[in-house]
XYZ file of C-alpha atoms in Angstrom:
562
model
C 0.000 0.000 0.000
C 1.091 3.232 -0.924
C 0.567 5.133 2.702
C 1.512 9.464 2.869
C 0.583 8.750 6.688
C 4.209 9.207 7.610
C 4.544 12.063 5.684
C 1.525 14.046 6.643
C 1.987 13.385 10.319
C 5.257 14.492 10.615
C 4.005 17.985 8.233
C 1.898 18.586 11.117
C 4.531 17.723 13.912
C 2.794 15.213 15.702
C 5.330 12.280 14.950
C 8.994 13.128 14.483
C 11.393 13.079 11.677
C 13.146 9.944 12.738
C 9.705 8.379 13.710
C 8.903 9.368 9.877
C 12.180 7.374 8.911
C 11.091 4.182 10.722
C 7.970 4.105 9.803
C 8.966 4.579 5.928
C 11.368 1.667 6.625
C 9.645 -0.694 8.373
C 6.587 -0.179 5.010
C 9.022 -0.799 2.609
C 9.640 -4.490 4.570
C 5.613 -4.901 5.720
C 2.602 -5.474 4.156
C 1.149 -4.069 7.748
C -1.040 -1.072 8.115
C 0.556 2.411 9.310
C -1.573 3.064 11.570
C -2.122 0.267 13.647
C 1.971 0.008 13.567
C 1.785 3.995 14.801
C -0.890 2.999 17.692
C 0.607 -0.136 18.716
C 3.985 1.602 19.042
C 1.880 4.231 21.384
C 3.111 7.468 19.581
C -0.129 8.284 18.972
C -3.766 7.127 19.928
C -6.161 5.648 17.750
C -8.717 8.341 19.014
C -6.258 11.312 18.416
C -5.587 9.733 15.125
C -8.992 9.748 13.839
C -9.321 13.258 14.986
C -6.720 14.322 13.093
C -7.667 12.507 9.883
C -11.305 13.319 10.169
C -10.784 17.094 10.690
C -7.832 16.496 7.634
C -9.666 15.071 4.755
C -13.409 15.731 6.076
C -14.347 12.049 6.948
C -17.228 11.393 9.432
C -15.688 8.917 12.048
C -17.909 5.717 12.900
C -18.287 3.479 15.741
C -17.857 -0.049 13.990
C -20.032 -1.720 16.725
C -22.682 0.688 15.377
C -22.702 -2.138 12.212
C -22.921 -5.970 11.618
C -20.465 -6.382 8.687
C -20.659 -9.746 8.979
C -23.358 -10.710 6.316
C -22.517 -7.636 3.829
C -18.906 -8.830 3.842
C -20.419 -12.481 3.061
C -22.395 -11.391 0.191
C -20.200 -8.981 -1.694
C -16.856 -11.330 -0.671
C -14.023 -8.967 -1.365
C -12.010 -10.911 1.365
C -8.273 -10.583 -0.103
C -9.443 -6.442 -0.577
C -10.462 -6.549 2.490
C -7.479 -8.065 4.233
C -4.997 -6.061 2.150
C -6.548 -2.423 2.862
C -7.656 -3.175 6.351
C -10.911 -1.327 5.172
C -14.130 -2.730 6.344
C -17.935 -2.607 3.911
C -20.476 -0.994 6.666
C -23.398 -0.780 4.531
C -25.273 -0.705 1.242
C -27.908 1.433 0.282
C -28.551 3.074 -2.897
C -25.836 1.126 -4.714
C -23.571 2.905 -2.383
C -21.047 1.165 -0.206
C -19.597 2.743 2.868
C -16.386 1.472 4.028
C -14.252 2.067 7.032
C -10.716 2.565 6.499
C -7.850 4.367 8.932
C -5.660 5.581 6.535
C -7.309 8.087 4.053
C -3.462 8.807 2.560
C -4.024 4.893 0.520
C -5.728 6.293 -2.628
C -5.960 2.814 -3.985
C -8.232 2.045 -1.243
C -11.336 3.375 -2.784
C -10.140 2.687 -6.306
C -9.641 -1.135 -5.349
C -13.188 -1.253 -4.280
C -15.375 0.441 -6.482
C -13.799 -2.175 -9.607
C -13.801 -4.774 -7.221
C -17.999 -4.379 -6.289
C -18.935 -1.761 -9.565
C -20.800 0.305 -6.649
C -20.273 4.081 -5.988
C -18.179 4.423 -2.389
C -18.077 6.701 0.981
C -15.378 6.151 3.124
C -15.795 6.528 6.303
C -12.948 6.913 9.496
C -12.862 3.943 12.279
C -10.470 2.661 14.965
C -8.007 1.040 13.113
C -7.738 -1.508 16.208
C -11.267 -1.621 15.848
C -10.882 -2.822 11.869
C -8.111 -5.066 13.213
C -10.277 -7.204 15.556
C -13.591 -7.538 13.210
C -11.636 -8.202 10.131
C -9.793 -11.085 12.752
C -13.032 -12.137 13.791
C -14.799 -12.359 10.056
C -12.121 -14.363 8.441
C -9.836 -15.848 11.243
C -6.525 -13.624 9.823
C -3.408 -14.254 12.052
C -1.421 -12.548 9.412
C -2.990 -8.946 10.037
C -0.449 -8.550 12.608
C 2.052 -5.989 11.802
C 4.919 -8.063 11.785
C 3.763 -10.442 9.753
C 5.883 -11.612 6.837
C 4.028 -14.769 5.504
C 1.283 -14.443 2.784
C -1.862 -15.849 4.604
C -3.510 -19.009 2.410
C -6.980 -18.853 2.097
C -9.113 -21.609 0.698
C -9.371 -20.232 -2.537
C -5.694 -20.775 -2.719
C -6.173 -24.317 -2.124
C -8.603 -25.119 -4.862
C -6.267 -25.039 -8.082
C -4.613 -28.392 -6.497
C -6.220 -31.538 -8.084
C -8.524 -34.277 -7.140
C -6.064 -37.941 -5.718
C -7.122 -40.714 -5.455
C -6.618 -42.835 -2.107
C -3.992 -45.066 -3.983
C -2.062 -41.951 -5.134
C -2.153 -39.904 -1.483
C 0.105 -42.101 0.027
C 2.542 -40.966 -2.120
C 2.044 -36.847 -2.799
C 5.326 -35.834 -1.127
C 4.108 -32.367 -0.283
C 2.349 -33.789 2.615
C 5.234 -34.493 4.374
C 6.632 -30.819 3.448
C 5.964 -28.126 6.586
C 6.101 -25.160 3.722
C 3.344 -26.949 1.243
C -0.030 -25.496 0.769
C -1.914 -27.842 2.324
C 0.267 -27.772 5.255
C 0.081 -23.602 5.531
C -2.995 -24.048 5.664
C -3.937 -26.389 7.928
C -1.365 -24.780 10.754
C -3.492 -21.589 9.759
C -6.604 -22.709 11.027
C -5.006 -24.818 14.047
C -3.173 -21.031 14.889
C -6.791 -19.390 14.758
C -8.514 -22.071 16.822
C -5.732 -21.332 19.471
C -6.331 -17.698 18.816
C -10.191 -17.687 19.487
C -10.187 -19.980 22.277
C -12.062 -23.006 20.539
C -11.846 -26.447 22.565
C -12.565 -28.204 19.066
C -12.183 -28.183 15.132
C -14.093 -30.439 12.996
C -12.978 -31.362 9.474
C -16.253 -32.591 7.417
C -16.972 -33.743 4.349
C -19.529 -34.028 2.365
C -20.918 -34.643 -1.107
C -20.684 -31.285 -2.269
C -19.411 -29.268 0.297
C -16.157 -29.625 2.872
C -15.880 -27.333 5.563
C -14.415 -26.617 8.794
C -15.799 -25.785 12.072
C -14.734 -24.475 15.493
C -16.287 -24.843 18.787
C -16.024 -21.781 20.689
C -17.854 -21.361 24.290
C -19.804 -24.607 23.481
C -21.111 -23.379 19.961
C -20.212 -24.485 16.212
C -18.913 -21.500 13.651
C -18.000 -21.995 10.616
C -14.892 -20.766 9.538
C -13.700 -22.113 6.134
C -15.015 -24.399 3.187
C -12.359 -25.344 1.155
C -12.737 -27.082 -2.100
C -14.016 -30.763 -1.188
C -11.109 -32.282 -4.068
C -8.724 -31.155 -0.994
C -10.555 -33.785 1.928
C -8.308 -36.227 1.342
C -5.053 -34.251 1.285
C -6.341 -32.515 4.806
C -6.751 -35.980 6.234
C -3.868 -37.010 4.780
C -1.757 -34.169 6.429
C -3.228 -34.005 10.096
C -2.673 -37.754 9.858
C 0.897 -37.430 9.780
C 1.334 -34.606 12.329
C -0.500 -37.147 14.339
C 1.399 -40.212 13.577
C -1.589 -41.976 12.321
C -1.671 -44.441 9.700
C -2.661 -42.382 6.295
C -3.506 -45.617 4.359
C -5.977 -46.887 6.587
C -8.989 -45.082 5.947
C -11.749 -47.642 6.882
C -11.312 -47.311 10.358
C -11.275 -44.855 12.915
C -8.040 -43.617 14.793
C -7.188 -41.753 17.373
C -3.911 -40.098 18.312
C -2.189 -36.954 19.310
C 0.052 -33.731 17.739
C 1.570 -30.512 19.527
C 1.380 -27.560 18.271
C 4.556 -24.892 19.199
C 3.269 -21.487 19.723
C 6.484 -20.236 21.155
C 10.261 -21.659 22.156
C 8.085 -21.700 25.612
C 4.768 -22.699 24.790
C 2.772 -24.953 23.389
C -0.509 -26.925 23.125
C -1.642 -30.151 23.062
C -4.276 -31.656 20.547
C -6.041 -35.031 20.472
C -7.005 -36.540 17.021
C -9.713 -38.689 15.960
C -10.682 -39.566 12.618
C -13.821 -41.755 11.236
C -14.874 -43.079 8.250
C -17.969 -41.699 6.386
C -19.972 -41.711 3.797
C -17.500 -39.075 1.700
C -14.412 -39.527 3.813
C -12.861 -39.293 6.497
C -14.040 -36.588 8.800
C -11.298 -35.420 11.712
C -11.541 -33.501 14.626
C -9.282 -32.009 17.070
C -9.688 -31.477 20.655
C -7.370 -28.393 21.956
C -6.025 -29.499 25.655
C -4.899 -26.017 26.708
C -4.320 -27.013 29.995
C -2.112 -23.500 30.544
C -5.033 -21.032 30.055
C -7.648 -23.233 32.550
C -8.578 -20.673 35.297
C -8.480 -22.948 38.428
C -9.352 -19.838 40.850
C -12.456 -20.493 42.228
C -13.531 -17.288 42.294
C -13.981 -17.348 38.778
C -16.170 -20.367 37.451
C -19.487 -18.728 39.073
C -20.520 -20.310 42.214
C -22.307 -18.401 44.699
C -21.363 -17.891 48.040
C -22.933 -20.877 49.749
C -21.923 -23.068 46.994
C -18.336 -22.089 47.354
C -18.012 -22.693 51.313
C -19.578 -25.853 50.932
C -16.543 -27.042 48.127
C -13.876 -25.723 49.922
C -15.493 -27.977 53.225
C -15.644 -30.447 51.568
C -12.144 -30.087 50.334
C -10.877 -29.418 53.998
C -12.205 -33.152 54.864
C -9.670 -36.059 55.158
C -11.679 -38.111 53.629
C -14.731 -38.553 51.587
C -15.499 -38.830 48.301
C -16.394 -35.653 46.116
C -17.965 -36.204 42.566
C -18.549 -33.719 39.438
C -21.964 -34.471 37.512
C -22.872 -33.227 34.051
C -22.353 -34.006 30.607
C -19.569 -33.810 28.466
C -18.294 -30.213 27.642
C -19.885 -29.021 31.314
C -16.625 -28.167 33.006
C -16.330 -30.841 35.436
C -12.288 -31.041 34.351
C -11.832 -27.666 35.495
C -13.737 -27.574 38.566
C -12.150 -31.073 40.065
C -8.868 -28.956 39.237
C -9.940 -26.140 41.004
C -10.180 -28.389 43.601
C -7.172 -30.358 43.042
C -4.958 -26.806 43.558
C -6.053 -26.641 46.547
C -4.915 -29.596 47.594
C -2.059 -29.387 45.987
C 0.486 -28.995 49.382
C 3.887 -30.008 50.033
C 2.335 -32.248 53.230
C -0.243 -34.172 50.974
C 0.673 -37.125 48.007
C -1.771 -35.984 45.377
C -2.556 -38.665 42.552
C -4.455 -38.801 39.498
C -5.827 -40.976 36.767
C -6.899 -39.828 33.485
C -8.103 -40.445 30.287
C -6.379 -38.380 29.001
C -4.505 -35.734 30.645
C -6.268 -32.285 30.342
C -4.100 -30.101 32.110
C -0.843 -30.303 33.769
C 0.280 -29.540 37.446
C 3.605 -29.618 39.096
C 3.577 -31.541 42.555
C 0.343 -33.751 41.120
C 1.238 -37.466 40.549
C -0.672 -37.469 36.993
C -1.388 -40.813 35.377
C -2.549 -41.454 31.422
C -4.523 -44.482 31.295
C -4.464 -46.828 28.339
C -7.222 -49.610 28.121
C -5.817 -51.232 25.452
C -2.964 -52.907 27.427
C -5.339 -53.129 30.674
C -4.411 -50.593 32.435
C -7.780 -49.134 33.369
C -8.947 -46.662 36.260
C -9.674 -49.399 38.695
C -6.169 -50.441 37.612
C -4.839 -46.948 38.075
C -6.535 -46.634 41.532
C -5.363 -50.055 43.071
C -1.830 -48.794 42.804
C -2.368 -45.502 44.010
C -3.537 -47.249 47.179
C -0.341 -49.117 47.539
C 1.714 -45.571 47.351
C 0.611 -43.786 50.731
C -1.795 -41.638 48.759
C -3.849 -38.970 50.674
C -6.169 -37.684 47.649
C -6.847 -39.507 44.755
C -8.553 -37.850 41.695
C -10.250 -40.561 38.709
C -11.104 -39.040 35.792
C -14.476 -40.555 35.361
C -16.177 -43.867 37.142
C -17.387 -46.237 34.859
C -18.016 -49.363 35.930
C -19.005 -51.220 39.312
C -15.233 -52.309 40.169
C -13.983 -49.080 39.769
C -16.913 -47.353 42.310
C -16.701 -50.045 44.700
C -12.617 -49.357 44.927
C -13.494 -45.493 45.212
C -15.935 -46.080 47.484
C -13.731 -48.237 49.878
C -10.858 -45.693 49.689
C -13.063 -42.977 50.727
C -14.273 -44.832 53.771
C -10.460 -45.781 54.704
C -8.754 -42.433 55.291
C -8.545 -40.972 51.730
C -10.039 -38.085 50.081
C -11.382 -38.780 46.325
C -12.507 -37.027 43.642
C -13.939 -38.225 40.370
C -16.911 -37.428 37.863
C -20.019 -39.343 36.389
C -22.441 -38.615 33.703
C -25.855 -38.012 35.330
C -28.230 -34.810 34.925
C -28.696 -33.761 38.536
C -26.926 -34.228 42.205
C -29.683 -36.871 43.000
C -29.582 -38.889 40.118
C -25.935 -39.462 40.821
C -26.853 -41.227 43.978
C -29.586 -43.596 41.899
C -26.763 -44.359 39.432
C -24.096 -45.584 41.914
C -27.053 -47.790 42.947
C -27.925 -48.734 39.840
C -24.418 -49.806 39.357
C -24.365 -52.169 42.532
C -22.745 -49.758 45.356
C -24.661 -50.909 48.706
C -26.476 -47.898 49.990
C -24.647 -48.158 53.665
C -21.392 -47.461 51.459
C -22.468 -44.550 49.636
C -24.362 -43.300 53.392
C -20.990 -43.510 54.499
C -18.129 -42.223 51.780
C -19.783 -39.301 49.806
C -19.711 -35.953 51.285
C -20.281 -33.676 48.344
C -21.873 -33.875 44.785
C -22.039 -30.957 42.314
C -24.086 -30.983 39.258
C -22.875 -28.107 36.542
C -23.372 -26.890 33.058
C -21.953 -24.197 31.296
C -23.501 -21.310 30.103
C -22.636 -18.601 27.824
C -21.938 -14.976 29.110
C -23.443 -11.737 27.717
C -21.041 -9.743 26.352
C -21.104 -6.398 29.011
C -20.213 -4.259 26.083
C -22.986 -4.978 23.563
C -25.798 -6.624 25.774
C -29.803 -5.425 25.180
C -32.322 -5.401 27.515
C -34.540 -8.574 26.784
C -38.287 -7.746 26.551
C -40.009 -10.495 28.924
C -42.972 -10.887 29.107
C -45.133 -10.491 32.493
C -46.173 -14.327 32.258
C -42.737 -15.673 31.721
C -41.559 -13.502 34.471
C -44.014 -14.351 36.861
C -43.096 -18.233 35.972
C -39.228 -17.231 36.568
C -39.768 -15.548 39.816
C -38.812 -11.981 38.270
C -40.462 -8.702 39.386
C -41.717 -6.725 36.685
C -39.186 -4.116 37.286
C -36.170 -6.376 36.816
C -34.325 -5.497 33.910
C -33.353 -8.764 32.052
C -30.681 -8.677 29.644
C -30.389 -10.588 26.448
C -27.320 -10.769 23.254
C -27.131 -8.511 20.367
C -28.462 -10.275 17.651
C -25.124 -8.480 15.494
C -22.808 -9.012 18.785
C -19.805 -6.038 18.770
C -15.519 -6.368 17.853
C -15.475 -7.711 21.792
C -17.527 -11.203 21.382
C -18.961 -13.821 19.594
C -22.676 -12.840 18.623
C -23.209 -11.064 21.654
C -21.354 -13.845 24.043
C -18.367 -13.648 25.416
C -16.376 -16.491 27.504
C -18.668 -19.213 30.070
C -19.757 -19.421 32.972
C -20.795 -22.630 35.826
C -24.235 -22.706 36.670
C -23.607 -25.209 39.622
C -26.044 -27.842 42.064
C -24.030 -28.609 45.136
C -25.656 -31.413 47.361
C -23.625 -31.915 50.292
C -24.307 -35.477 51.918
C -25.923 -34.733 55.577
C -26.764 -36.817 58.432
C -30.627 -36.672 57.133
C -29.574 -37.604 53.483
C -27.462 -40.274 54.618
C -30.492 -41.970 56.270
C -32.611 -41.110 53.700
C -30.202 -43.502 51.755
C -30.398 -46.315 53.965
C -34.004 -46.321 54.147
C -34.340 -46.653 50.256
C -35.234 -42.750 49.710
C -36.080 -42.163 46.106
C -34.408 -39.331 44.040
C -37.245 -37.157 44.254
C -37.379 -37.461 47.755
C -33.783 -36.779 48.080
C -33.777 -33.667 45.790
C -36.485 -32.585 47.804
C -34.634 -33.017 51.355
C -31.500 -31.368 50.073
C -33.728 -28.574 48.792
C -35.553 -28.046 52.403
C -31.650 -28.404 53.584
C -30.685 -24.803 51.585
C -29.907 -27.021 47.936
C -30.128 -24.576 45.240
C -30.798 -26.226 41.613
C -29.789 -25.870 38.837
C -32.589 -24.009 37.091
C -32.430 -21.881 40.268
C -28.878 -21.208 40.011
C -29.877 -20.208 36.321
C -32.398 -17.475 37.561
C -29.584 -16.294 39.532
C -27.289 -15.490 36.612
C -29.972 -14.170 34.798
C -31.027 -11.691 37.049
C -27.258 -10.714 37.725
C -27.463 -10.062 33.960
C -24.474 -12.660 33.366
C -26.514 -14.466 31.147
C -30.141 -14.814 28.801
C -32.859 -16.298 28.800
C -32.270 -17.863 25.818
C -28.862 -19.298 26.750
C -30.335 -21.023 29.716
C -33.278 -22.531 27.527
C -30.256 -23.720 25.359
C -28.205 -25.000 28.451
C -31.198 -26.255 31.089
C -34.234 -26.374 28.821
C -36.769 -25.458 31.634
C-alpha cells in the first residue's frame, strides 16, 4: 500500500522526523497497516488519530459496533481487498457502499473497491484496532499482525490443487513438506482455533461441500469451506502430524500432535478420525491445559456453593464427585479443587483419560485400556503408594466405584466425575451400578451438578423484553431489567457472548440424606430433602445469573431447557 501517513503526520509535527524514517522503513519491509503500527507503538492514539484525519480530509468517524459487517462482507466477498486495505464494507444502500478505512493517505483504497464491487463508495474513518479485531473475527486472519511476513492461504488458494485418489495420497510428497499449501494451511486454522479460544475443530466432508468448524464457548462457527477435491489431502496431512496411519482409511483412529506457539509454549491436541460416507471426517480437541482458570472465584458459584466445596475439600476423607455431561466443566472444577490440595504435606494422585491439564507436585497418570491398564487399575496402585487424595477421571463401571468407594471410607479423600443430569440422580446411578447404599451413606460428602452457560457480552448486551407471564413463571419482578445478546454481537464477542460461565447444584451429603439412603429414599425425595436443607438447583442457580445479567434467557433454555 502506498501510505503518505508518515509524511503528513510528521508535516503537522505530531510524529517526528526519525519516527517518519522508521515508519517509511519498516513499510518498505511490511505489508502491515501504518496506523495500527503507529498505535501499537503508542506514539499516537487511535482516538487522536482519527481526529486528526477526520478534521484532515473531512471524513465522518464511525463506531464499527454501530454495524454488523458480517453478512454484507459475506455477500459482496471482497475478502483478499479486504485483508490487504484493512478497510471494512459498513453498509449498502442506494448502490452505495460505505467502508471504514484508517488511513485516508491509501488512494488505492477506494479505487480497489469500487472495480472490485462496480458500486459508488463513501469512506468513512474507524479505529483502526477496531478494523483489526472484526476483520480477525470475520475471516480468522493471524497474518494482520504488523509483523507479519508470511502471505496468509486462504481456501481459494487451495482449490487449483487436483482431485487424488486414495492409492495416489500415500505418495504426494508435499504432505510431508511443513512449507506446502496444504500444510500452511492447515497450521493456519489450528493457529486461529488457538487464537479464538475453541476447545474443538471439525474437518467434514460431504458430497458437495467440505468445511471446517470451530467450537467456541460450546457453539459451532463456521470458519472455512475449502474445495471438497482437498478432503483427502487434509486428512492425509493431520494424519501425519498425528502419527496416524494415512492408508488406513476404513477405520477410525485416534492419536495426538503438539502444536509450538512459542520456544516456551505450546498446546496439546487429540485426534480422531472416522470413516464416512465421503471420507474421512477429523476432529481435534485443543487441551490447553495452561489457560484453565483454576481460581475459584472465577467459574461462578455463589457464596454458599463455594463454602460448601472448599469444606468439603478441607475433609480427610470422603469422596467428592462432578456431575454433568460432556463439555460441562467438570475437568476444570475437580482442578480447582485439586490446587487446593495441591500442598507439600499431601501425596496428590491422578488418573486420566487423558490428561487435560498439567500440574507440578500432582502425581498425573494417562490411562491406556488397550494394554489393561484401566482406572480401577490406576486406583489399586495408588492405594499401595501412601496416597492422601486420589482424583479418577471418570467412574465407569461397578469395580472401579466399589474401589473409590472403599478408599473414601479408609482415610482418603477422592474425587472423580459421572455422567448423570442432577446431584440426585448421581446417587440412583451408583445404585444402579451395585454400590450398597450403607457405602455410599458412608463415603460421599459432596456432589455438584454443573453446566456451562454462555456470558453476555457487558459491552454490547440489550435489555430482553419479557414478558409479564414468563416472568411471573421465573420468579422476576416486573421491574427487573433482564438482559439478552445482540443479535449483530460487537468487535469484543462472539454474537453477543463472550467467555462461560458454571451454573452449579451442590448437594452436600448430611446426616438426614445419609439416612434417607439407607431407608431406600427415592431421588425425588432426596432432591427434595437437600432442597428443604438450603440445595439450590440448577434451574435456580440459572435465575440467579440471569437476574445478575451474566446471562439470557435464551442461553439457559439452550443450556437447562426449563
Amino acid at each position: 500500500m502506498n501510505s503518505r501517513l508518515p509524511i503528513v503526520l510528521n508535516d503537522a509535527h505530531l510524529i517526528s522526523t526519525t519516527q517518519k524514517e522508521q515508519l517509511v522503513e519498516w513499510a518498505s519491509l511490511n505489508a502491515g497497516s501504518i496506523p495500527e503500527r503507529i498505535v501499537d507503538l503508542g506514539w499516537i492514539s487511535a482516538q487522536e488519530l482519527n481526529s486528526f484525519l477526520g478534521k484532515l480530509f473531512s471524513l465522518t468517524i464511525k463506531e464499527l459496533h454501530d454495524y454488523n459487517p458480517s453478512d454484507l462482507c459475506q455477500k459482496i466477498g471482497l475478502r483478499d481487498t479486504i485483508i490487504k486495505h484493512r478497510a471494512l464494507p459498513l453498509s449498502l444502500e442506494n448502490h452505495c457502499l460505505t467502508i471504514a478505512i484508517s488511513d485516508p493517505t491509501v488512494v488505492e483504497t477506494e479505487n480497489d473497491f469500487r472495480f472490485a464491487t462496480g458500486l459508488q463508495t463513501e469512506l468513512v474513518l474507524a479505529n483502526c484496532q477496531d478494523i483489526r479485531s472484526t476483520i480477525r473475527k470475520l475471516f480468522g486472519d493471524n497474518n494482520l499482525d504488523s509483523s507479519s511476513e508470511t502471505k496468509q492461504l486462504t481456501s481459494d488458494d487451495l482449490a487449483n490443487l487436483v482431485q487424488v485418489s486414495d492409492a495416489e495420497i500415500d505418495n504426494i510428497e508435499d504432505l510431508s513438506q511443513d512449507d506446502s499449501p496444504v500444510s500452511r494451511f492447515i497450521h493456519q486454522v489450528l493457529m486461529d482455533a488457538v487464537r479464538k479460544k475453541a476447545s474443538d475443530i471439525h474437518f467434514e466432508p460431504y458430497e458437495h461441500l467440505y468445511r471446517i468448524r470451530l467450537r467456541c464457548d460450546g457453539i459451532l462457527i463456521e470458519t472455512h469451506q475449502p474445495a471438497t477435491q482437498l478432503s483427502r489431502r487434509l486428512a492425509a496431512r493431520i494424519k501425519i502430524l498425528a502419527k496416524l496411519d494415512i492408508a488406513e482409511r476404513r477405520l477410525p483412529q485416534d492419536g495426538r500432535l503438539k502444536l509450538r506457539l512459542s520456544e516456551t509454549a505450546s498446546i496439546d491436541m487429540r485426534v480422531s478420525t472416522l470413516p464416512t460416507m465421503w471420507g474421512e471426517k477429523i476432529v481435534l480437541r485443543l487441551l490447553d491445559g495452561d489457560s484453565a482458570n483454576l481460581d475459584i472465584d472465577q467459574l461462578g458459584y455463589n457464596e454458599l456453593q463455594k463454602s460448601l466445596y472448599l469444606a468439603a475439600l478441607k475433609k480427610p476423607q470422603g469422596m467428592i464427585l462432578m456431575t454433568g455431561p460432556t463439555g460441562s466443566g467438570k475437568t476444570v472444577s475437580l482442578y480447582t479443587g485439586l490446587n487446593i490440595l495441591n500442598t507439600a504435606e499431601r501425596n496428590v494422585s491422578t488418573a486420566e483419560d487423558p490428561v487435560e491439564i498439567h500440574l507440578d507436585g500432582i502425581n498425573q497418570v494417562q490411562i491406556n485400556p488397550k494394554i489393561g491398564f484401566d482406572f480401577s487399575t490406576a486406583l489399586r496402585s495408588f492405594l499401595r503408594q501412601d496416597p492422601d487424595v486420589v482424583m479418577l477421571g471418570e467412574i465407569r463401571d461397578i469395580e472401579t466405584a466399589e474401589i473409590a468407594v472403599k478408599a473414601a471410607q479408609t482415610g482418603h479423600l477422592v474425587l472423580s466425575t459421572l455422567h448423570t443430569n442432577s446431584a440426585a440422580e448421581t446417587v440412583m446411578r451408583l445404585k444402579n451400578m451395585g454400590v450398597e447404599s450403607i457405602n455410599l451413606a458412608s463415603s460421599l460428602s459432596l456432589i455438584i451438578a454443573q453446566r456451562l452457560a454462555r456470558k453476555l457480552c457487558q459491552h454490547c448486551k440489550v435489555i430482553d423484553p419479557m414478558l409479564p407471564p414468563l416472568r411471573h413463571s421465573l420468579a422476576i419482578s416486573d421491574d427487573e431489567l433482564i438482559y439478552q445478546a445482540s443479535e449483530q454481537g460487537c468487535n469484543h464477542c462472539n454474537y453477543g457472548y463472550l467467555g462461560r460461565t458454571g451454573i452449579y447444584e451442590v448437594m452436600e451429603c448430611t446426616h438426614e440424606i445419609a439416612n434417607a439412603l439407607l431407608i431406600g429414599a427415592s431421588m425425588q425425595e432426596i432432591e427434595a430433602l437437600a432442597q428443604s436443607q438450603g440445595m439450590t438447583t440448577l434451574k435456580q442457580s440459572g435465575i440467579e445469573k440471569l437476574r445478575d445479567g451474566v446471562t439470557s434467557y435464551q442461553e439457559l433454555q439452550r443450556v437447562l431447557y426449563f
